Amino acid sequence: MIGTDPSRAAEILRAGGLVALPTETVYGLAADARQPDAVRRIFTTKGRPADHPLIVHIADAALLHEWARDIPEYARLLAAAYWPGPLTVILHKQPDVLDLVTGGQGTVGIRIPAHTLTLRVLRELGSGVAAPSANKFGKVSPTTAQHVSADLGEAFGAEGGYILDGGPCLVGVESTIIDCTGPLPRLLRAGAVSASMVEETTGLALLNSDGSVRAPGTLPSHYSPNANIHIVSADDLDEYPGAGLIAMHNVHTPHGMTRLLSARDEGEYARGLYSALRKADELGLADACAVLPASDGLGAAIQDRLRRAAY
Ligand code: TXA
Ligand code: MG
């Protein structure tokens, strides 16, 4: 069921149950990260392969050492600058962090989400929660409680699963992931914390991912709806009559196209992107065109998700 009671959510988690939690990026499907049976249920509910690592969500940077060790100074700078917020750091794990959470790797991903309700849940629980995005594996991430219910309703609702409704997500695309296990930070997934923000905060060069770390977010065709997504320049939209259109507001909708998103700025584009992809499927559109925003800042994360959806 869908509700708004953080205490109820904390109780369910403590008892080993799953709860869908709101964050500023996307909704997560959470389990107490210290309870193996609970974490195992995340994988069965999502239909996700069990060797994929999960992000641990905590309420306070002072708890970081309970999960991670050998934390470099630049990771502390990033945490201080962007937490609570859309940034995940990958660090060497403490020995007692469950293999189920880390996918058997020696590292763990951690972030503090910026959502009041979820921070209350985490404080009441007094632990961290492992939480992937609350969608079926390979599908579009949910940015409202209703999206979660539509995706996981059967698998999750039937078991009395609780969806904590914190409203629509304010960022709308998944967190930036920075690997902090080497001498220099390495970008594993683009998000609202941009590459230049990371470089400015740390004073270090940011490396590109070389693909050696397993990360489902980097599979080419991850965030995909059923509709075929085409990346198109505004001048070529006439070639796609009958398709949906995702673009900034200054791009005109040609006759016969269905507008799925009209964003005034990049923030609005990111917030509305996944709803627009879902809408394409709800309307049964075979094709949808996306006119990309500029590639700086949040635009890089939007471009990344759309290229994967179009792959
Ligand atoms: O914004 C977000 O990060 C959302 C919300 C719910 O917090 N979560 C999310 O989780 O997007 P998920 O599971 O859909 O994506 C997590 C990504 C995956 O690509 C995973 O491989 C990577 O984080 N990851 C987690 N732990 C890792 C580790 N130890 N090493 C490398 N990548 C890791
Ligand atoms: Mg995901």
GROMACS .gro file of C-alpha atoms and ligand atoms in nm:
model
  345
    1MET     CA    1   0.000   0.000   0.000
    2ILE     CA    2   0.096   0.365  -0.041
    3GLY     CA    3   0.131   0.575   0.276
    4THR     CA    4   0.318   0.864   0.434
    5ASP     CA    5   0.424   0.728   0.774
    6PRO     CA    6   0.804   0.706   0.821
    7SER     CA    7   0.768   0.521   1.155
    8ARG     CA    8   0.569   0.248   0.987
    9ALA     CA    9   0.838   0.222   0.717
   10ALA     CA   10   1.113   0.193   0.982
   11GLU     CA   11   0.917  -0.079   1.165
   12ILE     CA   12   0.874  -0.286   0.849
   13LEU     CA   13   1.245  -0.252   0.769
   14ARG     CA   14   1.344  -0.351   1.122
   15ALA     CA   15   1.125  -0.662   1.092
   16GLY     CA   16   1.312  -0.763   0.774
   17GLY     CA   17   1.056  -0.633   0.523
   18LEU     CA   18   1.095  -0.420   0.212
   19VAL     CA   19   0.982  -0.060   0.176
   20ALA     CA   20   0.988   0.167  -0.128
   21LEU     CA   21   1.144   0.497  -0.018
   22PRO     CA   22   1.142   0.839  -0.185
   23THR     CA   23   1.472   1.013  -0.255
   24GLU     CA   24   1.554   1.329  -0.447
   25THR     CA   25   1.676   1.120  -0.744
   26VAL     CA   26   1.439   0.822  -0.791
   27TYR     CA   27   1.242   0.592  -0.559
   28GLY     CA   28   1.446   0.308  -0.402
   29LEU     CA   29   1.341  -0.042  -0.298
   30ALA     CA   30   1.493  -0.064   0.049
   31ALA     CA   31   1.591  -0.336   0.295
   32ASP     CA   32   1.794  -0.316   0.616
   33ALA     CA   33   2.146  -0.359   0.477
   34ARG     CA   34   2.246  -0.573   0.780
   35GLN     CA   35   1.976  -0.839   0.725
   36PRO     CA   36   2.070  -1.092   0.452
   37ASP     CA   37   1.721  -1.238   0.407
   38ALA     CA   38   1.575  -0.891   0.362
   39VAL     CA   39   1.842  -0.790   0.109
   40ARG     CA   40   1.788  -1.117  -0.081
   41ARG     CA   41   1.421  -1.025  -0.128
   42ILE     CA   42   1.520  -0.706  -0.309
   43PHE     CA   43   1.668  -0.916  -0.590
   44THR     CA   44   1.369  -1.148  -0.621
   45THR     CA   45   1.124  -0.856  -0.615
   46LYS     CA   46   1.314  -0.659  -0.880
   47GLY     CA   47   1.407  -0.959  -1.091
   48ARG     CA   48   1.765  -0.839  -1.071
   49PRO     CA   49   2.076  -1.062  -1.092
   50ALA     CA   50   2.210  -1.120  -0.740
   51ASP     CA   51   2.571  -1.029  -0.823
   52HIS     CA   52   2.487  -0.664  -0.891
   53PRO     CA   53   2.595  -0.437  -0.604
   54LEU     CA   54   2.349  -0.212  -0.419
   55ILE     CA   55   2.392   0.139  -0.279
   56VAL     CA   56   2.380   0.172   0.101
   57HIS     CA   57   2.181   0.477   0.212
   58ILE     CA   58   2.272   0.630   0.549
   59ALA     CA   59   2.145   0.929   0.747
   60ASP     CA   60   2.469   1.085   0.867
   61ALA     CA   61   2.825   1.113   0.734
   62ALA     CA   62   2.947   1.028   1.085
   63LEU     CA   63   2.826   0.670   1.016
   64LEU     CA   64   3.045   0.636   0.706
   65HIS     CA   65   3.321   0.450   0.893
   66GLU     CA   66   3.074   0.174   0.991
   67TRP     CA   67   3.050   0.078   0.624
   68ALA     CA   68   3.375   0.195   0.464
   69ARG     CA   69   3.747   0.210   0.544
   70ASP     CA   70   4.057   0.382   0.402
   71ILE     CA   71   3.843   0.681   0.307
   72PRO     CA   72   4.053   0.928   0.104
   73GLU     CA   73   4.042   1.297   0.182
   74TYR     CA   74   3.883   1.377  -0.155
   75ALA     CA   75   3.588   1.145  -0.074
   76ARG     CA   76   3.534   1.332   0.252
   77LEU     CA   77   3.537   1.661   0.064
   78LEU     CA   78   3.274   1.528  -0.178
   79ALA     CA   79   3.056   1.399   0.105
   80ALA     CA   80   3.082   1.729   0.291
   81ALA     CA   81   2.993   1.928  -0.020
   82TYR     CA   82   2.706   1.722  -0.163
   83TRP     CA   83   2.543   1.517   0.115
   84PRO     CA   84   2.255   1.486   0.164
   85GLY     CA   85   2.231   1.484  -0.213
   86PRO     CA   86   2.255   1.300  -0.546
   87LEU     CA   87   2.609   1.163  -0.506
   88THR     CA   88   2.719   0.805  -0.437
   89VAL     CA   89   3.079   0.729  -0.340
   90ILE     CA   90   3.236   0.387  -0.391
   91LEU     CA   91   3.479   0.302  -0.108
   92HIS     CA   92   3.661  -0.002   0.032
   93LYS     CA   93   3.409  -0.183   0.251
   94GLN     CA   94   3.429  -0.280   0.615
   95PRO     CA   95   3.468  -0.659   0.647
   96ASP     CA   96   3.119  -0.711   0.795
   97VAL     CA   97   2.928  -0.547   0.506
   98LEU     CA   98   2.723  -0.825   0.345
   99ASP     CA   99   2.843  -0.977   0.016
  100LEU     CA  100   2.479  -0.959  -0.095
  101VAL     CA  101   2.502  -0.581  -0.073
  102THR     CA  102   2.837  -0.544  -0.251
  103GLY     CA  103   2.788  -0.815  -0.512
  104GLY     CA  104   3.082  -0.992  -0.350
  105GLN     CA  105   3.316  -0.703  -0.429
  106GLY     CA  106   3.556  -0.547  -0.180
  107THR     CA  107   3.390  -0.210  -0.225
  108VAL     CA  108   3.062  -0.054  -0.118
  109GLY     CA  109   2.856   0.232  -0.264
  110ILE     CA  110   2.719   0.482  -0.010
  111ARG     CA  111   2.511   0.797  -0.012
  112ILE     CA  112   2.292   1.019   0.205
  113PRO     CA  113   1.970   1.087   0.016
  114ALA     CA  114   1.816   1.434   0.037
  115HIS     CA  115   1.459   1.356   0.137
  116THR     CA  116   1.319   1.447   0.480
  117LEU     CA  117   1.087   1.145   0.508
  118THR     CA  118   1.357   0.895   0.416
  119LEU     CA  119   1.610   1.057   0.649
  120ARG     CA  120   1.355   1.014   0.929
  121VAL     CA  121   1.316   0.647   0.839
  122LEU     CA  122   1.694   0.597   0.845
  123ARG     CA  123   1.731   0.771   1.183
  124GLU     CA  124   1.454   0.564   1.338
  125LEU     CA  125   1.595   0.243   1.195
  126GLY     CA  126   1.944   0.335   1.318
  127SER     CA  127   2.103   0.143   1.033
  128GLY     CA  128   2.167   0.179   0.662
  129VAL     CA  129   1.936   0.051   0.390
  130ALA     CA  130   2.043  -0.116   0.069
  131ALA     CA  131   1.824   0.023  -0.207
  132PRO     CA  132   1.834  -0.006  -0.584
  133SER     CA  133   1.584   0.191  -0.790
  134ALA     CA  134   1.233   0.052  -0.726
  135ASN     CA  135   1.164  -0.069  -1.081
  136LYS     CA  136   1.181  -0.408  -1.250
  137PHE     CA  137   1.538  -0.478  -1.366
  138GLY     CA  138   1.621  -0.299  -1.693
  139LYS     CA  139   1.312  -0.075  -1.690
  140VAL     CA  140   1.274   0.299  -1.638
  141SER     CA  141   1.336   0.415  -1.280
  142PRO     CA  142   1.032   0.537  -1.082
  143THR     CA  143   1.003   0.905  -0.987
  144THR     CA  144   0.662   0.886  -0.814
  145ALA     CA  145   0.498   0.646  -0.568
  146GLN     CA  146   0.248   0.564  -0.843
  147HIS     CA  147   0.532   0.454  -1.076
  148VAL     CA  148   0.654   0.214  -0.806
  149SER     CA  149   0.307   0.078  -0.757
  150ALA     CA  150   0.266   0.027  -1.133
  151ASP     CA  151   0.602  -0.154  -1.164
  152LEU     CA  152   0.618  -0.359  -0.847
  153GLY     CA  153   0.256  -0.361  -0.735
  154GLU     CA  154   0.210  -0.731  -0.803
  155ALA     CA  155   0.536  -0.865  -0.665
  156PHE     CA  156   0.553  -0.623  -0.378
  157GLY     CA  157   0.197  -0.513  -0.297
  158ALA     CA  158   0.082  -0.872  -0.262
  159GLU     CA  159   0.330  -0.925   0.021
  160GLY     CA  160   0.191  -0.623   0.204
  161GLY     CA  161   0.479  -0.408   0.081
  162TYR     CA  162   0.475  -0.042   0.185
  163ILE     CA  163   0.544   0.248  -0.052
  164LEU     CA  164   0.635   0.564   0.138
  165ASP     CA  165   0.495   0.849  -0.072
  166GLY     CA  166   0.725   1.149  -0.065
  167GLY     CA  167   0.587   1.313  -0.378
  168PRO     CA  168   0.759   1.339  -0.716
  169CYS     CA  169   1.140   1.321  -0.706
  170LEU     CA  170   1.302   1.664  -0.732
  171VAL     CA  171   1.606   1.561  -0.938
  172GLY     CA  172   1.455   1.276  -1.139
  173VAL     CA  173   1.770   1.093  -1.258
  174GLU     CA  174   1.988   0.858  -1.053
  175SER     CA  175   2.278   0.981  -0.840
  176THR     CA  176   2.623   1.055  -0.975
  177ILE     CA  177   2.854   0.763  -0.885
  178ILE     CA  178   3.219   0.835  -0.809
  179ASP     CA  179   3.468   0.555  -0.748
  180CYS     CA  180   3.685   0.679  -0.461
  181THR     CA  181   3.907   0.370  -0.421
  182GLY     CA  182   4.199   0.504  -0.624
  183PRO     CA  183   4.432   0.804  -0.596
  184LEU     CA  184   4.200   1.000  -0.828
  185PRO     CA  185   3.818   1.005  -0.840
  186ARG     CA  186   3.661   0.813  -1.128
  187LEU     CA  187   3.316   0.880  -1.277
  188LEU     CA  188   3.103   0.565  -1.300
  189ARG     CA  189   2.763   0.725  -1.364
  190ALA     CA  190   2.671   1.084  -1.454
  191GLY     CA  191   2.410   1.258  -1.240
  192ALA     CA  192   2.313   1.597  -1.101
  193VAL     CA  193   2.655   1.639  -0.938
  194SER     CA  194   2.847   1.714  -1.257
  195ALA     CA  195   3.205   1.624  -1.351
  196SER     CA  196   3.314   1.985  -1.315
  197MET     CA  197   3.155   2.009  -0.968
  198VAL     CA  198   3.357   1.703  -0.861
  199GLU     CA  199   3.678   1.851  -0.999
  200GLU     CA  200   3.613   2.186  -0.838
  201THR     CA  201   3.536   2.035  -0.495
  202THR     CA  202   3.829   1.792  -0.490
  203GLY     CA  203   4.083   1.996  -0.685
  204LEU     CA  204   4.161   1.670  -0.869
  205ALA     CA  205   4.116   1.550  -1.225
  206LEU     CA  206   3.818   1.318  -1.265
  207LEU     CA  207   3.890   0.993  -1.450
  208ASN     CA  208   3.649   0.831  -1.692
  209SER     CA  209   3.522   0.483  -1.621
  210ASP     CA  210   3.740   0.221  -1.791
  211GLY     CA  211   3.469  -0.042  -1.757
  212SER     CA  212   3.658  -0.268  -1.517
  213VAL     CA  213   3.403  -0.228  -1.236
  214ARG     CA  214   3.073  -0.409  -1.269
  215ALA     CA  215   2.789  -0.153  -1.279
  216PRO     CA  216   2.450  -0.229  -1.436
  217GLY     CA  217   2.398   0.144  -1.484
  218THR     CA  218   2.672   0.127  -1.747
  219LEU     CA  219   2.510  -0.148  -1.957
  220PRO     CA  220   2.434   0.020  -2.289
  221SER     CA  221   2.059  -0.049  -2.294
  222HIS     CA  222   1.952   0.016  -1.941
  223TYR     CA  223   1.685   0.281  -1.905
  224SER     CA  224   1.462   0.160  -2.183
  225PRO     CA  225   1.088   0.192  -2.239
  226ASN     CA  226   0.913  -0.023  -2.501
  227ALA     CA  227   0.894   0.265  -2.749
  228ASN     CA  228   1.198   0.308  -2.976
  229ILE     CA  229   1.380   0.622  -2.870
  230HIS     CA  230   1.550   0.828  -3.142
  231ILE     CA  231   1.793   1.108  -3.071
  232VAL     CA  232   1.705   1.368  -3.331
  233SER     CA  233   1.796   1.728  -3.403
  234ALA     CA  234   1.503   1.971  -3.396
  235ASP     CA  235   1.537   2.023  -3.774
  236ASP     CA  236   1.477   1.655  -3.852
  237LEU     CA  237   1.162   1.595  -3.648
  238ASP     CA  238   0.946   1.598  -3.963
  239GLU     CA  239   1.089   1.255  -4.046
  240TYR     CA  240   0.905   1.099  -3.748
  241PRO     CA  241   0.532   1.161  -3.797
  242GLY     CA  242   0.322   1.000  -3.524
  243ALA     CA  243   0.611   0.976  -3.279
  244GLY     CA  244   0.630   1.123  -2.928
  245LEU     CA  245   0.852   1.425  -2.861
  246ILE     CA  246   1.078   1.496  -2.565
  247ALA     CA  247   1.249   1.835  -2.585
  248MET     CA  248   1.304   2.178  -2.435
  249HIS     CA  249   1.008   2.417  -2.460
  250ASN     CA  250   1.159   2.621  -2.743
  251VAL     CA  251   1.143   2.319  -2.976
  252HIS     CA  252   0.819   2.337  -3.171
  253THR     CA  253   0.595   2.026  -3.189
  254PRO     CA  254   0.546   1.935  -3.558
  255HIS     CA  255   0.195   1.843  -3.666
  256GLY     CA  256   0.109   1.481  -3.583
  257MET     CA  257   0.369   1.439  -3.307
  258THR     CA  258   0.266   1.386  -2.944
  259ARG     CA  259   0.441   1.609  -2.695
  260LEU     CA  260   0.572   1.402  -2.400
  261LEU     CA  261   0.792   1.663  -2.237
  262SER     CA  262   0.835   2.036  -2.277
  263ALA     CA  263   1.098   2.155  -2.031
  264ARG     CA  264   1.188   2.514  -1.950
  265ASP     CA  265   1.534   2.420  -1.824
  266GLU     CA  266   1.756   2.119  -1.760
  267GLY     CA  267   1.621   2.065  -1.409
  268GLU     CA  268   1.270   2.032  -1.545
  269TYR     CA  269   1.397   1.807  -1.826
  270ALA     CA  270   1.558   1.568  -1.573
  271ARG     CA  271   1.258   1.573  -1.339
  272GLY     CA  272   1.016   1.491  -1.619
  273LEU     CA  273   1.230   1.255  -1.828
  274TYR     CA  274   1.129   0.918  -1.685
  275SER     CA  275   0.760   1.014  -1.667
  276ALA     CA  276   0.782   1.111  -2.034
  277LEU     CA  277   0.936   0.773  -2.127
  278ARG     CA  278   0.659   0.598  -1.935
  279LYS     CA  279   0.397   0.813  -2.104
  280ALA     CA  280   0.525   0.698  -2.446
  281ASP     CA  281   0.444   0.341  -2.344
  282GLU     CA  282   0.112   0.430  -2.184
  283LEU     CA  283   0.007   0.592  -2.512
  284GLY     CA  284   0.129   0.288  -2.704
  285LEU     CA  285   0.368   0.495  -2.917
  286ALA     CA  286   0.606   0.288  -3.129
  287ASP     CA  287   0.858   0.573  -3.148
  288ALA     CA  288   0.961   0.876  -2.949
  289CYS     CA  289   1.211   1.143  -3.048
  290ALA     CA  290   1.433   1.324  -2.802
  291VAL     CA  291   1.605   1.652  -2.878
  292LEU     CA  292   1.900   1.658  -2.637
  293PRO     CA  293   1.973   1.950  -2.405
  294ALA     CA  294   2.324   2.103  -2.398
  295SER     CA  295   2.583   1.869  -2.251
  296ASP     CA  296   2.701   2.075  -1.954
  297GLY     CA  297   2.598   2.004  -1.592
  298LEU     CA  298   2.276   1.808  -1.556
  299GLY     CA  299   2.255   1.799  -1.938
  300ALA     CA  300   2.531   1.534  -1.937
  301ALA     CA  301   2.323   1.303  -1.715
  302ILE     CA  302   2.012   1.356  -1.931
  303GLN     CA  303   2.212   1.283  -2.248
  304ASP     CA  304   2.359   0.970  -2.086
  305ARG     CA  305   2.015   0.829  -1.996
  306LEU     CA  306   1.863   0.912  -2.333
  307ARG     CA  307   2.152   0.755  -2.526
  308ARG     CA  308   2.107   0.435  -2.324
  309ALA     CA  309   1.731   0.442  -2.381
  310ALA     CA  310   1.796   0.489  -2.755
  311TYR     CA  311   2.058   0.217  -2.780
  312TXA     O1  312   2.000   0.775  -0.718
  312TXA     C1  313   2.031   0.659  -0.692
  312TXA     O2  314   2.149   0.621  -0.685
  312TXA     C2  315   1.917   0.559  -0.670
  312TXA     C3  316   1.845   0.595  -0.541
  312TXA     C4  317   1.741   0.494  -0.501
  312TXA     O3  318   1.939   0.615  -0.439
  312TXA     N1  319   1.966   0.426  -0.665
  312TXA     C5  320   2.006   0.357  -0.775
  312TXA     O4  321   2.038   0.224  -0.750
  312TXA     O5  322   2.013   0.408  -0.885
  312TXA     P1  323   2.063   0.117  -0.864
  312TXA     O6  324   2.084  -0.010  -0.792
  312TXA     O7  325   1.956   0.124  -0.964
  312TXA     O8  326   2.200   0.161  -0.925
  312TXA     C6  327   2.314   0.154  -0.842
  312TXA     C7  328   2.439   0.161  -0.923
  312TXA     C8  329   2.455   0.037  -1.007
  312TXA     O9  330   2.500   0.077  -1.136
  312TXA     C9  331   2.562  -0.040  -0.931
  312TXA    O10  332   2.636  -0.126  -1.012
  312TXA    C10  333   2.646   0.072  -0.875
  312TXA    O11  334   2.549   0.165  -0.834
  312TXA     N2  335   2.721   0.026  -0.758
  312TXA    C11  336   2.675  -0.001  -0.635
  312TXA     N3  337   2.774  -0.046  -0.556
  312TXA    C12  338   2.885  -0.048  -0.632
  312TXA    C13  339   3.020  -0.088  -0.609
  312TXA     N4  340   3.061  -0.135  -0.492
  312TXA     N5  341   3.107  -0.076  -0.711
  312TXA    C14  342   3.068  -0.027  -0.832
  312TXA     N6  343   2.941   0.010  -0.860
  312TXA    C15  344   2.852   0.000  -0.762
  313MG      MG  345   1.839   0.121  -1.138
   0.00000   0.00000   0.00000
